[in-house]
């Protein structure tokens, strides 16, 4: 899943980005509120981690513009301001949840996963379709009782497809979700990943609609 991180502190941003990548996320990182607004309007992200104390436009202003523009991206508000008023303001302006810095990284990731699950319409970490199940917490995929071994990209792609079951997703959308900035995308990368997934789970789950 591709997410947007808006944090102006370089050390914290570096640490968060590396940690999130380690947990399987593709991360784009911006350092001011105007950039966060621009990217949210122009790229499809699974979630936004938004620091309140951003330069140019603060997190509250970012939230107001996103929601006024009908951008429904799940937002995890990140703030050093632990007062009730700050938290209330962030949620009232359109934030979905919040963490107060410093926060244990495991808590931040758990809240992020929960936001994405809710936006996808799932109440727990397991997505089930027939005999196929995918667990976003353990990163395991099972077909019946058999454990299926997938690469990180294959897992991410299968997650996107299962979370969007019944919808037609374009190749461009899948590429956008699978690769963050600075990663060159091979022209047939999505096709190769889908071919590999089908070899492991069979042909009945993923259907290609030409054109």
Short mmCIF file of C-alpha atoms in Angstrom, two decimals:
data_model
loop_
_atom_site.label_atom_id
_atom_site.label_comp_id
_atom_site.label_asym_id
_atom_site.label_seq_id
_atom_site.Cartn_x
_atom_site.Cartn_y
_atom_site.Cartn_z
CA UNK A 1 0.00 0.00 0.00
CA UNK A 2 1.26 3.45 -0.92
CA UNK A 3 0.96 6.15 1.73
CA UNK A 4 1.87 9.83 2.01
CA UNK A 5 3.96 11.05 4.95
CA UNK A 6 3.84 14.81 5.71
CA UNK A 7 6.50 15.61 8.32
CA UNK A 8 8.97 18.52 8.34
CA UNK A 9 11.43 17.10 10.89
CA UNK A 10 14.14 15.40 8.80
CA UNK A 11 15.31 12.93 11.47
CA UNK A 12 11.80 11.86 12.41
CA UNK A 13 10.74 11.71 8.76
CA UNK A 14 13.70 9.51 7.88
CA UNK A 15 12.96 7.15 10.77
CA UNK A 16 9.25 6.94 9.99
CA UNK A 17 9.85 6.34 6.28
CA UNK A 18 12.37 3.55 6.88
CA UNK A 19 10.16 1.91 9.49
CA UNK A 20 7.07 2.05 7.29
CA UNK A 21 8.96 0.59 4.32
CA UNK A 22 10.13 -2.23 6.58
CA UNK A 23 6.45 -2.95 7.34
CA UNK A 24 5.64 -3.26 3.65
CA UNK A 25 4.40 0.25 2.81
CA UNK A 26 5.45 2.34 -0.18
CA UNK A 27 6.11 5.84 1.20
CA UNK A 28 6.17 9.29 -0.41
CA UNK A 29 7.48 11.94 1.99
CA UNK A 30 6.73 15.68 1.81
CA UNK A 31 7.89 18.37 4.25
CA UNK A 32 5.28 21.13 4.04
CA UNK A 33 1.51 21.46 4.02
CA UNK A 34 1.18 22.81 0.50
CA UNK A 35 3.02 19.79 -0.90
CA UNK A 36 0.79 17.48 1.16
CA UNK A 37 -2.31 19.09 -0.37
CA UNK A 38 -0.92 18.87 -3.91
CA UNK A 39 0.06 15.20 -3.66
CA UNK A 40 -3.22 14.21 -1.99
CA UNK A 41 -5.19 15.77 -4.83
CA UNK A 42 -3.04 14.25 -7.57
CA UNK A 43 -2.11 10.76 -6.33
CA UNK A 44 -4.20 7.90 -4.98
CA UNK A 45 -2.90 7.04 -1.49
CA UNK A 46 -4.15 4.41 0.96
CA UNK A 47 -3.59 6.85 3.85
CA UNK A 48 -1.90 10.09 4.94
CA UNK A 49 0.23 10.53 8.07
CA UNK A 50 -0.07 14.26 8.73
CA UNK A 51 2.01 16.30 11.16
CA UNK A 52 0.13 19.31 12.55
CA UNK A 53 3.19 21.57 12.83
CA UNK A 54 4.00 21.80 9.10
CA UNK A 55 5.43 24.95 7.43
CA UNK A 56 3.63 26.98 4.71
CA UNK A 57 0.28 25.41 5.66
CA UNK A 58 -0.19 23.62 8.96
CA UNK A 59 -1.94 20.29 9.37
CA UNK A 60 -5.28 21.88 10.28
CA UNK A 61 -5.25 23.89 7.04
CA UNK A 62 -4.31 20.78 5.07
CA UNK A 63 -7.25 18.86 6.56
CA UNK A 64 -9.71 21.66 5.79
CA UNK A 65 -8.61 21.86 2.15
CA UNK A 66 -8.64 18.10 1.61
CA UNK A 67 -12.12 17.64 3.05
CA UNK A 68 -13.46 20.75 1.28
CA UNK A 69 -12.18 19.19 -1.95
CA UNK A 70 -13.92 15.86 -1.16
CA UNK A 71 -10.59 14.03 -0.75
CA UNK A 72 -11.55 11.04 1.40
CA UNK A 73 -8.06 9.73 2.14
CA UNK A 74 -7.81 8.31 5.71
CA UNK A 75 -5.71 10.70 7.80
CA UNK A 76 -3.64 9.80 10.86
CA UNK A 77 -2.82 13.07 12.63
CA UNK A 78 0.68 13.25 14.11
CA UNK A 79 1.15 15.96 16.72
CA UNK A 80 3.42 17.02 19.56
CA UNK A 81 0.55 19.03 20.98
CA UNK A 82 -1.11 16.75 23.48
CA UNK A 83 -3.76 19.19 24.63
CA UNK A 84 -7.41 18.23 24.30
CA UNK A 85 -8.10 21.26 22.11
CA UNK A 86 -5.44 20.28 19.54
CA UNK A 87 -6.65 16.70 19.32
CA UNK A 88 -10.29 17.76 19.08
CA UNK A 89 -9.50 20.30 16.38
CA UNK A 90 -7.63 17.73 14.29
CA UNK A 91 -10.50 15.25 14.44
CA UNK A 92 -13.18 17.90 13.83
CA UNK A 93 -11.36 19.15 10.73
CA UNK A 94 -11.43 15.67 9.18
CA UNK A 95 -8.70 13.60 10.82
CA UNK A 96 -9.63 9.96 11.36
CA UNK A 97 -7.31 9.18 14.28
CA UNK A 98 -4.28 10.70 16.00
CA UNK A 99 -1.02 9.88 17.75
CA UNK A 100 0.96 12.16 20.04
CA UNK A 101 4.73 12.39 19.57
CA UNK A 102 6.75 10.62 20.77
CA UNK A 103 4.70 7.51 19.98
CA UNK A 104 5.83 3.85 20.00
CA UNK A 105 6.29 2.94 16.35
CA UNK A 106 4.25 -0.25 16.74
CA UNK A 107 1.27 1.85 17.89
CA UNK A 108 1.56 4.17 14.90
CA UNK A 109 1.67 1.23 12.46
CA UNK A 110 -1.27 -0.49 14.18
CA UNK A 111 -3.38 2.68 13.96
CA UNK A 112 -2.38 3.13 10.32
CA UNK A 113 -3.39 -0.44 9.47
CA UNK A 114 -6.72 0.06 11.28
CA UNK A 115 -7.47 3.23 9.29
CA UNK A 116 -6.75 1.48 6.00
CA UNK A 117 -8.85 -1.55 7.00
CA UNK A 118 -11.83 0.62 7.84
CA UNK A 119 -11.50 2.55 4.57
CA UNK A 120 -11.52 -0.78 2.71
CA UNK A 121 -14.59 -1.96 4.61
CA UNK A 122 -12.91 -4.67 6.72
CA UNK A 123 -13.15 -4.93 10.49
CA UNK A 124 -10.11 -7.13 11.13
CA UNK A 125 -6.74 -7.92 9.59
CA UNK A 126 -7.92 -10.88 7.51
CA UNK A 127 -9.53 -10.60 4.06
CA UNK A 128 -11.25 -13.80 2.92
CA UNK A 129 -12.50 -14.76 -0.53
CA UNK A 130 -13.62 -18.37 -0.79
CA UNK A 131 -10.64 -20.58 0.04
CA UNK A 132 -8.22 -17.66 -0.24
CA UNK A 133 -7.27 -15.55 2.79
CA UNK A 134 -4.81 -12.69 3.26
CA UNK A 135 -3.70 -11.39 6.65
CA UNK A 136 -2.34 -7.82 6.71
CA UNK A 137 -0.93 -8.27 10.23
CA UNK A 138 1.03 -11.50 9.75
CA UNK A 139 1.63 -10.96 6.01
CA UNK A 140 0.43 -14.50 5.36
CA UNK A 141 -1.64 -15.78 2.45
CA UNK A 142 -3.40 -19.12 2.63
CA UNK A 143 -5.25 -21.17 0.04
CA UNK A 144 -7.36 -23.57 2.04
CA UNK A 145 -4.94 -24.84 4.71
CA UNK A 146 -1.83 -24.29 2.57
CA UNK A 147 0.47 -21.33 3.17
CA UNK A 148 1.29 -19.48 -0.07
CA UNK A 149 4.69 -17.80 -0.31
CA UNK A 150 4.57 -14.41 -2.06
CA UNK A 151 7.15 -11.69 -2.59
CA UNK A 152 6.48 -8.29 -1.00
CA UNK A 153 5.24 -6.84 -4.29
CA UNK A 154 3.05 -9.89 -4.96
CA UNK A 155 1.55 -9.62 -1.47
CA UNK A 156 0.89 -5.90 -1.91
CA UNK A 157 -0.73 -6.45 -5.30
CA UNK A 158 -2.94 -9.28 -4.04
CA UNK A 159 -3.96 -7.11 -1.06
CA UNK A 160 -5.02 -4.28 -3.39
CA UNK A 161 -7.02 -6.66 -5.57
CA UNK A 162 -8.74 -8.48 -2.69
CA UNK A 163 -9.58 -5.21 -0.92
CA UNK A 164 -11.19 -4.01 -4.16
CA UNK A 165 -13.03 -7.24 -5.00
CA UNK A 166 -15.68 -6.75 -7.65
CA UNK A 167 -14.11 -3.57 -9.02
CA UNK A 168 -12.07 -3.20 -12.20
CA UNK A 169 -8.67 -1.65 -11.45
CA UNK A 170 -6.55 -0.17 -14.21
CA UNK A 171 -2.91 -1.08 -14.68
CA UNK A 172 -2.00 2.57 -14.02
CA UNK A 173 -3.82 2.51 -10.68
CA UNK A 174 -2.04 -0.68 -9.64
CA UNK A 175 1.35 0.77 -10.59
CA UNK A 176 0.56 3.93 -8.63
CA UNK A 177 -0.22 1.89 -5.52
CA UNK A 178 2.78 -0.44 -5.82
CA UNK A 179 5.60 2.04 -6.43
CA UNK A 180 6.61 5.21 -4.58
CA UNK A 181 8.76 8.05 -5.93
CA UNK A 182 12.17 7.15 -7.27
CA UNK A 183 11.27 3.59 -8.28
CA UNK A 184 11.43 2.89 -11.99
CA UNK A 185 8.49 0.77 -13.11
CA UNK A 186 9.08 -1.86 -15.79
CA UNK A 187 6.40 -1.68 -18.50
CA UNK A 188 5.26 -5.25 -17.83
CA UNK A 189 5.85 -5.34 -14.06
CA UNK A 190 2.17 -5.65 -13.11
CA UNK A 191 1.59 -8.39 -15.68
CA UNK A 192 4.59 -10.34 -14.38
CA UNK A 193 3.43 -10.06 -10.75
CA UNK A 194 -0.11 -11.17 -11.64
CA UNK A 195 1.25 -14.09 -13.67
CA UNK A 196 3.32 -15.20 -10.66
CA UNK A 197 0.36 -14.84 -8.28
CA UNK A 198 -1.88 -16.90 -10.56
CA UNK A 199 0.72 -19.66 -10.64
CA UNK A 200 0.49 -19.82 -6.84
CA UNK A 201 -3.27 -19.40 -6.20
CA UNK A 202 -4.81 -20.54 -9.47
CA UNK A 203 -6.65 -18.71 -12.24
CA UNK A 204 -10.11 -18.39 -10.69
CA UNK A 205 -9.52 -15.35 -8.45
CA UNK A 206 -8.02 -12.71 -10.74
CA UNK A 207 -9.70 -11.82 -14.04
CA UNK A 208 -8.21 -9.63 -16.74
CA UNK A 209 -10.49 -7.36 -18.75
CA UNK A 210 -8.74 -6.32 -21.93
CA UNK A 211 -8.84 -2.66 -22.85
#
